[in-house]
PDB file of C-alpha atoms and ligand atoms in Angstrom:
ATOM      1  CA  MET A1399      28.084 118.831  85.415  1.00 44.00           C
ATOM      2  CA  SER A1400      28.844 115.851  82.879  1.00 49.00           C
ATOM      3  CA  GLY A1401      32.403 114.285  82.625  1.00 73.00           C
ATOM      4  CA  MET A1402      34.669 113.654  85.161  1.00 81.00           C
ATOM      5  CA  LYS A1403      36.343 116.126  87.828  1.00 85.00           C
ATOM      6  CA  ASP A1404      39.449 116.203  89.162  1.00 89.00           C
ATOM      7  CA  ILE A1405      39.272 117.271  92.554  1.00 93.00           C
ATOM      8  CA  VAL A1406      42.821 117.642  93.789  1.00 95.00           C
ATOM      9  CA  ILE A1407      43.271 119.001  97.608  1.00 97.00           C
ATOM     10  CA  PHE A1408      46.045 121.291  98.754  1.00 98.00           C
ATOM     11  CA  ILE A1409      47.514 119.812 102.642  1.00 98.00           C
ATOM     12  CA  GLY A1410      49.878 122.400 103.722  1.00 98.00           C
ATOM     13  CA  PRO A1411      50.486 125.305 107.014  1.00 98.00           C
ATOM     14  CA  PRO A1412      49.571 128.503 106.430  1.00 97.00           C
ATOM     15  CA  GLY A1413      52.431 130.023 104.266  1.00 96.00           C
ATOM     16  CA  ALA A1414      53.067 126.855 101.741  1.00 97.00           C
ATOM     17  CA  GLY A1415      51.604 128.631  98.952  1.00 96.00           C
ATOM     18  CA  LYS A1416      48.389 126.845  98.851  1.00 97.00           C
ATOM     19  CA  GLY A1417      46.350 130.081  97.840  1.00 95.00           C
ATOM     20  CA  THR A1418      49.425 131.361  95.356  1.00 94.00           C
ATOM     21  CA  LEU A1419      49.257 128.646  93.846  1.00 96.00           C
ATOM     22  CA  ALA A1420      45.798 127.560  93.648  1.00 96.00           C
ATOM     23  CA  ARG A1421      45.341 131.315  91.910  1.00 93.00           C
ATOM     24  CA  LEU A1422      47.787 130.475  89.002  1.00 94.00           C
ATOM     25  CA  CYS A1423      45.978 127.342  88.512  1.00 94.00           C
ATOM     26  CA  CYS A1424      42.670 129.164  87.862  1.00 93.00           C
ATOM     27  CA  GLU A1425      44.206 131.799  85.796  1.00 92.00           C
ATOM     28  CA  ARG A1426      46.668 129.516  83.528  1.00 94.00           C
ATOM     29  CA  MET A1427      45.157 126.152  83.207  1.00 91.00           C
ATOM     30  CA  ASN A1428      41.066 127.755  83.894  1.00 90.00           C
ATOM     31  CA  TRP A1429      40.470 125.320  86.973  1.00 92.00           C
ATOM     32  CA  THR A1430      38.281 126.215  89.718  1.00 93.00           C
ATOM     33  CA  GLN A1431      39.700 127.499  93.869  1.00 94.00           C
ATOM     34  CA  LEU A1432      37.668 126.968  96.800  1.00 95.00           C
ATOM     35  CA  SER A1433      39.207 128.781  99.725  1.00 95.00           C
ATOM     36  CA  THR A1434      37.681 128.287 102.641  1.00 97.00           C
ATOM     37  CA  GLY A1435      39.323 131.108 104.208  1.00 96.00           C
ATOM     38  CA  ASP A1436      38.073 133.417 101.781  1.00 92.00           C
ATOM     39  CA  LEU A1437      34.184 131.871 102.297  1.00 93.00           C
ATOM     40  CA  CYS A1438      35.058 133.113 105.977  1.00 95.00           C
ATOM     41  CA  ARG A1439      36.625 136.235 105.688  1.00 92.00           C
ATOM     42  CA  GLN A1440      33.663 137.378 103.227  1.00 90.00           C
ATOM     43  CA  HIS A1441      31.173 136.446 106.050  1.00 92.00           C
ATOM     44  CA  VAL A1442      33.404 138.935 108.438  1.00 93.00           C
ATOM     45  CA  VAL A1443      32.967 141.119 105.889  1.00 89.00           C
ATOM     46  CA  GLN A1444      28.987 141.430 105.671  1.00 90.00           C
ATOM     47  CA  LYS A1445      29.580 142.180 109.492  1.00 89.00           C
ATOM     48  CA  THR A1446      26.374 139.561 109.959  1.00 90.00           C
ATOM     49  CA  GLU A1447      26.453 138.301 114.071  1.00 90.00           C
ATOM     50  CA  LEU A1448      28.293 134.945 112.603  1.00 92.00           C
ATOM     51  CA  GLY A1449      30.701 136.720 110.815  1.00 93.00           C
ATOM     52  CA  GLN A1450      31.723 139.073 114.145  1.00 94.00           C
ATOM     53  CA  GLN A1451      32.288 134.828 115.720  1.00 95.00           C
ATOM     54  CA  ILE A1452      33.863 133.883 112.751  1.00 96.00           C
ATOM     55  CA  ASP A1453      36.095 137.275 113.093  1.00 96.00           C
ATOM     56  CA  LEU A1454      37.067 136.530 116.231  1.00 96.00           C
ATOM     57  CA  LEU A1455      37.631 133.122 115.744  1.00 97.00           C
ATOM     58  CA  ILE A1456      40.281 133.627 112.590  1.00 97.00           C
ATOM     59  CA  LYS A1457      42.457 136.714 114.534  1.00 97.00           C
ATOM     60  CA  SER A1458      43.096 134.075 117.601  1.00 97.00           C
ATOM     61  CA  GLY A1459      44.059 131.431 114.852  1.00 97.00           C
ATOM     62  CA  LYS A1460      41.236 128.751 116.166  1.00 98.00           C
ATOM     63  CA  LEU A1461      39.557 126.761 113.761  1.00 98.00           C
ATOM     64  CA  ILE A1462      35.665 127.560 112.409  1.00 97.00           C
ATOM     65  CA  SER A1463      33.688 124.652 113.325  1.00 97.00           C
ATOM     66  CA  ASP A1464      33.082 121.777 111.091  1.00 97.00           C
ATOM     67  CA  SER A1465      29.470 121.929 110.687  1.00 96.00           C
ATOM     68  CA  LEU A1466      29.588 125.860 109.603  1.00 96.00           C
ATOM     69  CA  VAL A1467      32.628 125.256 107.199  1.00 97.00           C
ATOM     70  CA  LEU A1468      30.058 121.902 105.532  1.00 96.00           C
ATOM     71  CA  GLU A1469      27.906 124.050 105.123  1.00 94.00           C
ATOM     72  CA  MET A1470      29.420 126.906 103.723  1.00 95.00           C
ATOM     73  CA  VAL A1471      31.120 123.805 100.926  1.00 95.00           C
ATOM     74  CA  LYS A1472      27.771 122.612 100.068  1.00 92.00           C
ATOM     75  CA  LYS A1473      26.474 125.861  98.940  1.00 92.00           C
ATOM     76  CA  TRP A1474      29.670 126.586  97.532  1.00 92.00           C
ATOM     77  CA  LEU A1475      29.293 123.381  95.340  1.00 87.00           C
ATOM     78  CA  GLN A1476      25.382 123.662  94.336  1.00 85.00           C
ATOM     79  CA  GLU A1477      26.521 127.388  93.242  1.00 86.00           C
ATOM     80  CA  GLN A1478      29.097 125.644  90.718  1.00 80.00           C
ATOM     81  CA  LEU A1479      27.202 124.473  87.640  1.00 62.00           C
ATOM     82  CA  THR A1480      30.222 123.893  85.927  1.00 68.00           C
ATOM     83  CA  TRP A1481      33.997 123.090  87.365  1.00 67.00           C
ATOM     84  CA  SER A1482      36.263 123.883  83.903  1.00 65.00           C
ATOM     85  CA  GLU A1483      39.651 121.817  84.173  1.00 69.00           C
ATOM     86  CA  GLY A1484      39.730 120.877  87.446  1.00 86.00           C
ATOM     87  CA  ILE A1485      38.887 122.385  91.049  1.00 92.00           C
ATOM     88  CA  ILE A1486      41.136 122.458  94.069  1.00 95.00           C
ATOM     89  CA  LEU A1487      40.664 122.433  97.326  1.00 97.00           C
ATOM     90  CA  ASP A1488      42.439 125.355  99.599  1.00 97.00           C
ATOM     91  CA  GLY A1489      42.394 124.644 103.073  1.00 97.00           C
ATOM     92  CA  PHE A1490      39.717 122.121 103.192  1.00 98.00           C
ATOM     93  CA  PRO A1491      39.462 119.916 104.056  1.00 98.00           C
ATOM     94  CA  ARG A1492      41.163 120.422 107.696  1.00 98.00           C
ATOM     95  CA  THR A1493      39.845 117.776 110.038  1.00 98.00           C
ATOM     96  CA  GLN A1494      39.403 114.559 109.233  1.00 97.00           C
ATOM     97  CA  VAL A1495      35.664 114.858 110.239  1.00 97.00           C
ATOM     98  CA  GLN A1496      35.659 117.545 107.258  1.00 98.00           C
ATOM     99  CA  ALA A1497      37.236 115.018 104.736  1.00 98.00           C
ATOM    100  CA  GLU A1498      34.920 112.278 105.576  1.00 97.00           C
ATOM    101  CA  MET A1499      32.012 114.667 105.125  1.00 97.00           C
ATOM    102  CA  LEU A1500      33.697 115.910 101.901  1.00 96.00           C
ATOM    103  CA  ASP A1501      33.501 112.244  99.974  1.00 95.00           C
ATOM    104  CA  LEU A1502      29.911 112.058 101.366  1.00 95.00           C
ATOM    105  CA  MET A1503      28.857 115.403  99.817  1.00 93.00           C
ATOM    106  CA  LEU A1504      31.113 114.349  96.320  1.00 92.00           C
ATOM    107  CA  ARG A1505      29.470 111.084  95.721  1.00 91.00           C
ATOM    108  CA  GLU A1506      26.311 112.359  96.821  1.00 89.00           C
ATOM    109  CA  THR A1507      26.794 115.072  94.009  1.00 84.00           C
ATOM    110  CA  LEU A1508      28.856 113.784  91.380  1.00 82.00           C
ATOM    111  CA  GLN A1509      28.327 109.712  92.150  1.00 85.00           C
ATOM    112  CA  ASP A1510      31.285 107.867  91.040  1.00 82.00           C
ATOM    113  CA  SER A1511      32.282 110.733  87.941  1.00 85.00           C
ATOM    114  CA  TYR A1512      35.212 112.322  90.284  1.00 88.00           C
ATOM    115  CA  THR A1513      38.781 111.894  91.489  1.00 90.00           C
ATOM    116  CA  ILE A1514      39.971 112.656  94.095  1.00 93.00           C
ATOM    117  CA  SER A1515      44.467 113.705  94.417  1.00 94.00           C
ATOM    118  CA  VAL A1516      46.339 115.083  97.297  1.00 96.00           C
ATOM    119  CA  VAL A1517      49.252 117.263  97.240  1.00 97.00           C
ATOM    120  CA  LYS A1518      50.973 117.925 100.100  1.00 97.00           C
ATOM    121  CA  MET A1519      52.775 120.857 100.850  1.00 97.00           C
ATOM    122  CA  GLU A1520      55.291 120.637 103.275  1.00 94.00           C
ATOM    123  CA  LEU A1521      57.251 123.540 104.770  1.00 96.00           C
ATOM    124  CA  ASP A1522      59.633 123.971 107.462  1.00 96.00           C
ATOM    125  CA  PRO A1523      57.778 126.206 110.357  1.00 96.00           C
ATOM    126  CA  ASP A1524      60.305 129.132 110.767  1.00 96.00           C
ATOM    127  CA  ILE A1525      60.283 129.311 107.133  1.00 96.00           C
ATOM    128  CA  VAL A1526      55.923 129.677 108.070  1.00 96.00           C
ATOM    129  CA  VAL A1527      56.558 132.391 110.356  1.00 97.00           C
ATOM    130  CA  ARG A1528      58.783 134.763 108.141  1.00 96.00           C
ATOM    131  CA  ARG A1529      56.547 133.864 105.006  1.00 96.00           C
ATOM    132  CA  LEU A1530      53.721 135.662 107.488  1.00 97.00           C
ATOM    133  CA  MET A1531      55.667 137.824 108.934  1.00 96.00           C
ATOM    134  CA  ALA A1532      55.782 139.517 105.502  1.00 95.00           C
ATOM    135  CA  ARG A1533      52.570 138.821 104.047  1.00 95.00           C
ATOM    136  CA  VAL A1534      50.654 141.872 102.642  1.00 94.00           C
ATOM    137  CA  VAL A1535      47.088 140.951 100.821  1.00 93.00           C
ATOM    138  CA  CYS A1536      45.151 143.077  98.186  1.00 92.00           C
ATOM    139  CA  SER A1537      42.534 144.757 100.680  1.00 91.00           C
ATOM    140  CA  ASN A1538      40.004 144.362  97.322  1.00 90.00           C
ATOM    141  CA  LYS A1539      37.740 141.276  98.307  1.00 82.00           C
ATOM    142  CA  THR A1540      37.347 140.474  94.599  1.00 83.00           C
ATOM    143  CA  CYS A1541      41.150 140.971  94.089  1.00 86.00           C
ATOM    144  CA  GLN A1542      42.711 138.968  96.887  1.00 84.00           C
ATOM    145  CA  ALA A1543      46.302 138.851  95.552  1.00 88.00           C
ATOM    146  CA  VAL A1544      48.763 138.011  97.896  1.00 91.00           C
ATOM    147  CA  PHE A1545      52.106 139.343  97.885  1.00 91.00           C
ATOM    148  CA  SER A1546      55.885 139.817 100.119  1.00 91.00           C
ATOM    149  CA  THR A1547      57.196 142.448 101.534  1.00 89.00           C
ATOM    150  CA  LYS A1548      60.096 140.694 100.874  1.00 85.00           C
ATOM    151  CA  ASN A1549      59.647 140.893  97.194  1.00 78.00           C
ATOM    152  CA  ILE A1550      58.793 144.361  96.842  1.00 67.00           C
ATOM    153  CA  ALA A1551      59.495 144.684  93.083  1.00 57.00           C
ATOM    154  CA  LYS A1552      55.978 142.593  92.864  1.00 54.00           C
ATOM    155  CA  THR A1553      54.622 145.221  94.858  1.00 57.00           C
ATOM    156  CA  LYS A1554      54.155 149.175  93.935  1.00 62.00           C
ATOM    157  CA  LYS A1555      53.868 152.318  95.432  1.00 63.00           C
ATOM    158  CA  ASN A1556      51.657 154.574  95.732  1.00 58.00           C
ATOM    159  CA  ASN A1557      52.811 157.710  93.562  1.00 60.00           C
ATOM    160  CA  ASP A1558      51.251 159.818  96.340  1.00 61.00           C
ATOM    161  CA  SER A1559      53.042 158.001  99.730  1.00 65.00           C
ATOM    162  CA  ASP A1560      54.635 154.708 100.807  1.00 72.00           C
ATOM    163  CA  GLU A1561      51.808 152.918 101.291  1.00 81.00           C
ATOM    164  CA  LEU A1562      51.995 149.808  99.290  1.00 87.00           C
ATOM    165  CA  VAL A1563      49.232 149.041  96.121  1.00 89.00           C
ATOM    166  CA  CYS A1564      48.400 146.401  94.389  1.00 89.00           C
ATOM    167  CA  ALA A1565      50.040 145.548  91.386  1.00 86.00           C
ATOM    168  CA  GLU A1566      47.254 143.880  90.016  1.00 88.00           C
ATOM    169  CA  CYS A1567      44.071 146.305  90.910  1.00 90.00           C
ATOM    170  CA  SER A1568      46.302 149.199  92.434  1.00 88.00           C
ATOM    171  CA  SER A1569      43.962 148.487  95.545  1.00 91.00           C
ATOM    172  CA  PRO A1570      45.718 149.149  98.931  1.00 91.00           C
ATOM    173  CA  LEU A1571      47.752 146.137 100.541  1.00 92.00           C
ATOM    174  CA  VAL A1572      47.159 144.870 104.054  1.00 93.00           C
ATOM    175  CA  ARG A1573      48.483 143.091 106.325  1.00 94.00           C
ATOM    176  CA  ARG A1574      46.185 139.893 107.710  1.00 95.00           C
ATOM    177  CA  ALA A1575      45.006 139.988 111.040  1.00 94.00           C
ATOM    178  CA  ASP A1576      46.007 136.801 112.152  1.00 97.00           C
ATOM    179  CA  ASP A1577      49.864 137.319 110.506  1.00 97.00           C
ATOM    180  CA  VAL A1578      50.865 138.206 113.628  1.00 97.00           C
ATOM    181  CA  GLU A1579      53.185 135.758 115.607  1.00 96.00           C
ATOM    182  CA  PRO A1580      51.440 134.042 118.260  1.00 97.00           C
ATOM    183  CA  VAL A1581      48.400 133.660 116.092  1.00 98.00           C
ATOM    184  CA  ILE A1582      50.507 131.838 113.236  1.00 98.00           C
ATOM    185  CA  CYS A1583      51.757 129.569 115.916  1.00 97.00           C
ATOM    186  CA  GLU A1584      48.584 128.735 117.042  1.00 98.00           C
ATOM    187  CA  ARG A1585      47.180 128.510 113.072  1.00 98.00           C
ATOM    188  CA  LEU A1586      50.701 126.431 112.925  1.00 97.00           C
ATOM    189  CA  SER A1587      50.127 124.088 116.099  1.00 97.00           C
ATOM    190  CA  ILE A1588      45.882 123.252 114.846  1.00 98.00           C
ATOM    191  CA  TYR A1589      47.523 122.461 111.451  1.00 98.00           C
ATOM    192  CA  GLN A1590      50.213 119.807 112.769  1.00 97.00           C
ATOM    193  CA  SER A1591      48.018 118.524 115.094  1.00 97.00           C
ATOM    194  CA  HIS A1592      45.416 117.535 111.875  1.00 97.00           C
ATOM    195  CA  ALA A1593      47.458 117.067 109.285  1.00 97.00           C
ATOM    196  CA  SER A1594      49.092 113.455 109.876  1.00 96.00           C
ATOM    197  CA  GLN A1595      45.187 112.282 110.619  1.00 97.00           C
ATOM    198  CA  LEU A1596      44.110 113.634 107.711  1.00 97.00           C
ATOM    199  CA  LEU A1597      46.903 112.546 105.476  1.00 97.00           C
ATOM    200  CA  ASP A1598      45.953 108.968 107.164  1.00 97.00           C
ATOM    201  CA  TYR A1599      42.385 109.113 105.857  1.00 98.00           C
ATOM    202  CA  TYR A1600      44.065 109.925 102.500  1.00 97.00           C
ATOM    203  CA  LYS A1601      46.231 106.850 102.648  1.00 97.00           C
ATOM    204  CA  ALA A1602      43.503 104.952 103.882  1.00 97.00           C
ATOM    205  CA  SER A1603      41.253 105.556 101.358  1.00 95.00           C
ATOM    206  CA  GLY A1604      43.912 105.009  98.049  1.00 95.00           C
ATOM    207  CA  ARG A1605      44.015 108.271  97.277  1.00 94.00           C
ATOM    208  CA  PRO A1606      47.147 109.277  95.489  1.00 93.00           C
ATOM    209  CA  ILE A1607      48.876 112.224  97.428  1.00 94.00           C
ATOM    210  CA  TYR A1608      51.655 113.934  95.728  1.00 94.00           C
ATOM    211  CA  SER A1609      54.722 115.943  97.569  1.00 95.00           C
ATOM    212  CA  LEU A1610      55.825 119.612  96.169  1.00 95.00           C
ATOM    213  CA  ASP A1611      58.675 121.314  97.383  1.00 94.00           C
ATOM    214  CA  VAL A1612      57.633 125.249  97.965  1.00 97.00           C
ATOM    215  CA  ALA A1613      60.395 126.693  99.783  1.00 95.00           C
ATOM    216  CA  GLN A1614      60.913 127.658  96.665  1.00 93.00           C
ATOM    217  CA  PRO A1615      59.719 130.887  94.104  1.00 91.00           C
ATOM    218  CA  VAL A1616      56.109 130.296  93.020  1.00 92.00           C
ATOM    219  CA  GLU A1617      56.876 129.797  89.539  1.00 95.00           C
ATOM    220  CA  GLY A1618      59.503 126.717  90.505  1.00 96.00           C
ATOM    221  CA  VAL A1619      56.148 125.490  92.688  1.00 97.00           C
ATOM    222  CA  PHE A1620      54.273 126.217  89.657  1.00 97.00           C
ATOM    223  CA  GLU A1621      55.963 123.785  87.035  1.00 95.00           C
ATOM    224  CA  GLN A1622      56.403 120.838  89.663  1.00 94.00           C
ATOM    225  CA  PHE A1623      52.591 120.824  89.975  1.00 94.00           C
ATOM    226  CA  VAL A1624      52.207 120.616  86.059  1.00 93.00           C
ATOM    227  CA  HIS A1625      54.902 118.578  85.528  1.00 91.00           C
ATOM    228  CA  LEU A1626      52.658 116.198  88.743  1.00 89.00           C
ATOM    229  CA  LYS A1627      49.963 116.623  87.240  1.00 84.00           C
ATOM    230  CA  ASN A1628      50.844 115.497  83.441  1.00 79.00           C
ATOM    231  CA  GLY A1629      52.944 112.558  84.702  1.00 69.00           C
ATOM    232  CA  PHE A1630      50.527 110.842  87.223  1.00 61.00           C
ATOM    233  CA  ASN A1631      46.781 110.221  87.061  1.00 56.00           C
ATOM    234  CA  LEU A1632      45.683 113.876  87.228  1.00 55.00           C
ATOM    235  CA  ARG A1633      44.122 114.444  83.647  1.00 48.00           C
TER     236      ARG A1633
HETATM  237  P1  LIG B 116      43.335 130.573 105.359  1.00 72.86           P
HETATM  238  O1  LIG B 116      43.137 131.936 104.548  1.00 72.86           O
HETATM  239  O2  LIG B 116      43.064 128.804 105.103  1.00 72.86           O
HETATM  240  O3  LIG B 116      44.403 130.780 105.964  1.00 72.86           O
HETATM  241  O4  LIG B 116      42.344 130.030 106.707  1.00 72.86           O
HETATM  242  C1  LIG B 116      41.967 131.340 107.804  1.00 72.86           C
HETATM  243  C2  LIG B 116      41.240 130.816 108.828  1.00 72.86           C
HETATM  244  O5  LIG B 116      39.688 130.848 108.505  1.00 72.86           O
HETATM  245  C3  LIG B 116      41.676 129.935 109.838  1.00 72.86           C
HETATM  246  O6  LIG B 116      42.654 130.175 110.989  1.00 72.86           O
HETATM  247  C4  LIG B 116      40.316 129.457 110.043  1.00 72.86           C
HETATM  248  O7  LIG B 116      39.765 130.204 111.102  1.00 72.86           O
HETATM  249  C5  LIG B 116      39.092 129.521 109.028  1.00 72.86           C
HETATM  250  N1  LIG B 116      39.496 128.581 108.232  1.00 72.86           N
HETATM  251  C6  LIG B 116      39.084 128.688 106.760  1.00 72.86           C
HETATM  252  N2  LIG B 116      39.143 127.218 106.445  1.00 72.86           N
HETATM  253  C7  LIG B 116      38.539 126.221 107.417  1.00 72.86           C
HETATM  254  C8  LIG B 116      38.582 124.866 107.636  1.00 72.86           C
HETATM  255  N3  LIG B 116      38.592 124.172 106.403  1.00 72.86           N
HETATM  256  N4  LIG B 116      38.047 124.736 108.898  1.00 72.86           N
HETATM  257  C9  LIG B 116      38.063 125.484 110.180  1.00 72.86           C
HETATM  258  N5  LIG B 116      38.258 126.701 110.170  1.00 72.86           N
HETATM  259  C10 LIG B 116      38.517 126.924 108.766  1.00 72.86           C
END
């Protein structure tokens, strides 16, 4: 690894569009995305004992333990030999402990050659529930594209049935097990119980915090993000 690394942390409730924006940044700006939700779901797919425990937690909307998430992130960081333009942390850190440990890990790995910026994505809880109730994701674990049944033009129907298939890889689209109303509410309340502490931590450590208006289609959000990136101290 060489040069300065831009690390951008997306902080926002589930359904704010963190993953969708991160995906666009990877496709269009050659950034790298770390989604701890995806790392957790990979464990579930492997059906190990640990995967089964994680599955139960995800299905009930609870957080995975800080120590387990940090172990996954550490392994992921070690495997990233080259980080292109920047790295987006999507869904991590979610607690102050995770934020503190991330700082330690980055200092150990990169010494002073990195910047951290925080991008806050706030969204009305009613919109969160509506968005997540309409969310469908690609069942192909290497694709994982995300769509909305409200925007059906972006998905396509399988020729022989009403099944929705992914516009990118044609695999079936499915609902996430945790996108059901009681679990969405639990996830929202857990997010709300940690978010202000997390933002205070970054404020106190002098990291810039930017806000994005995410109550609009993703292209508009992406434009705002590019504007932020060009206008502030992100390279
Ligand atoms: P996401 O895909 O970010 O919505 O995450 C889905 C689920 O994975 C969460 O509801 C948690 O159960 C788990 N998870 C993802 N990231 C974290 C994290 N940083 N800390 C704890 N649990 C996490």
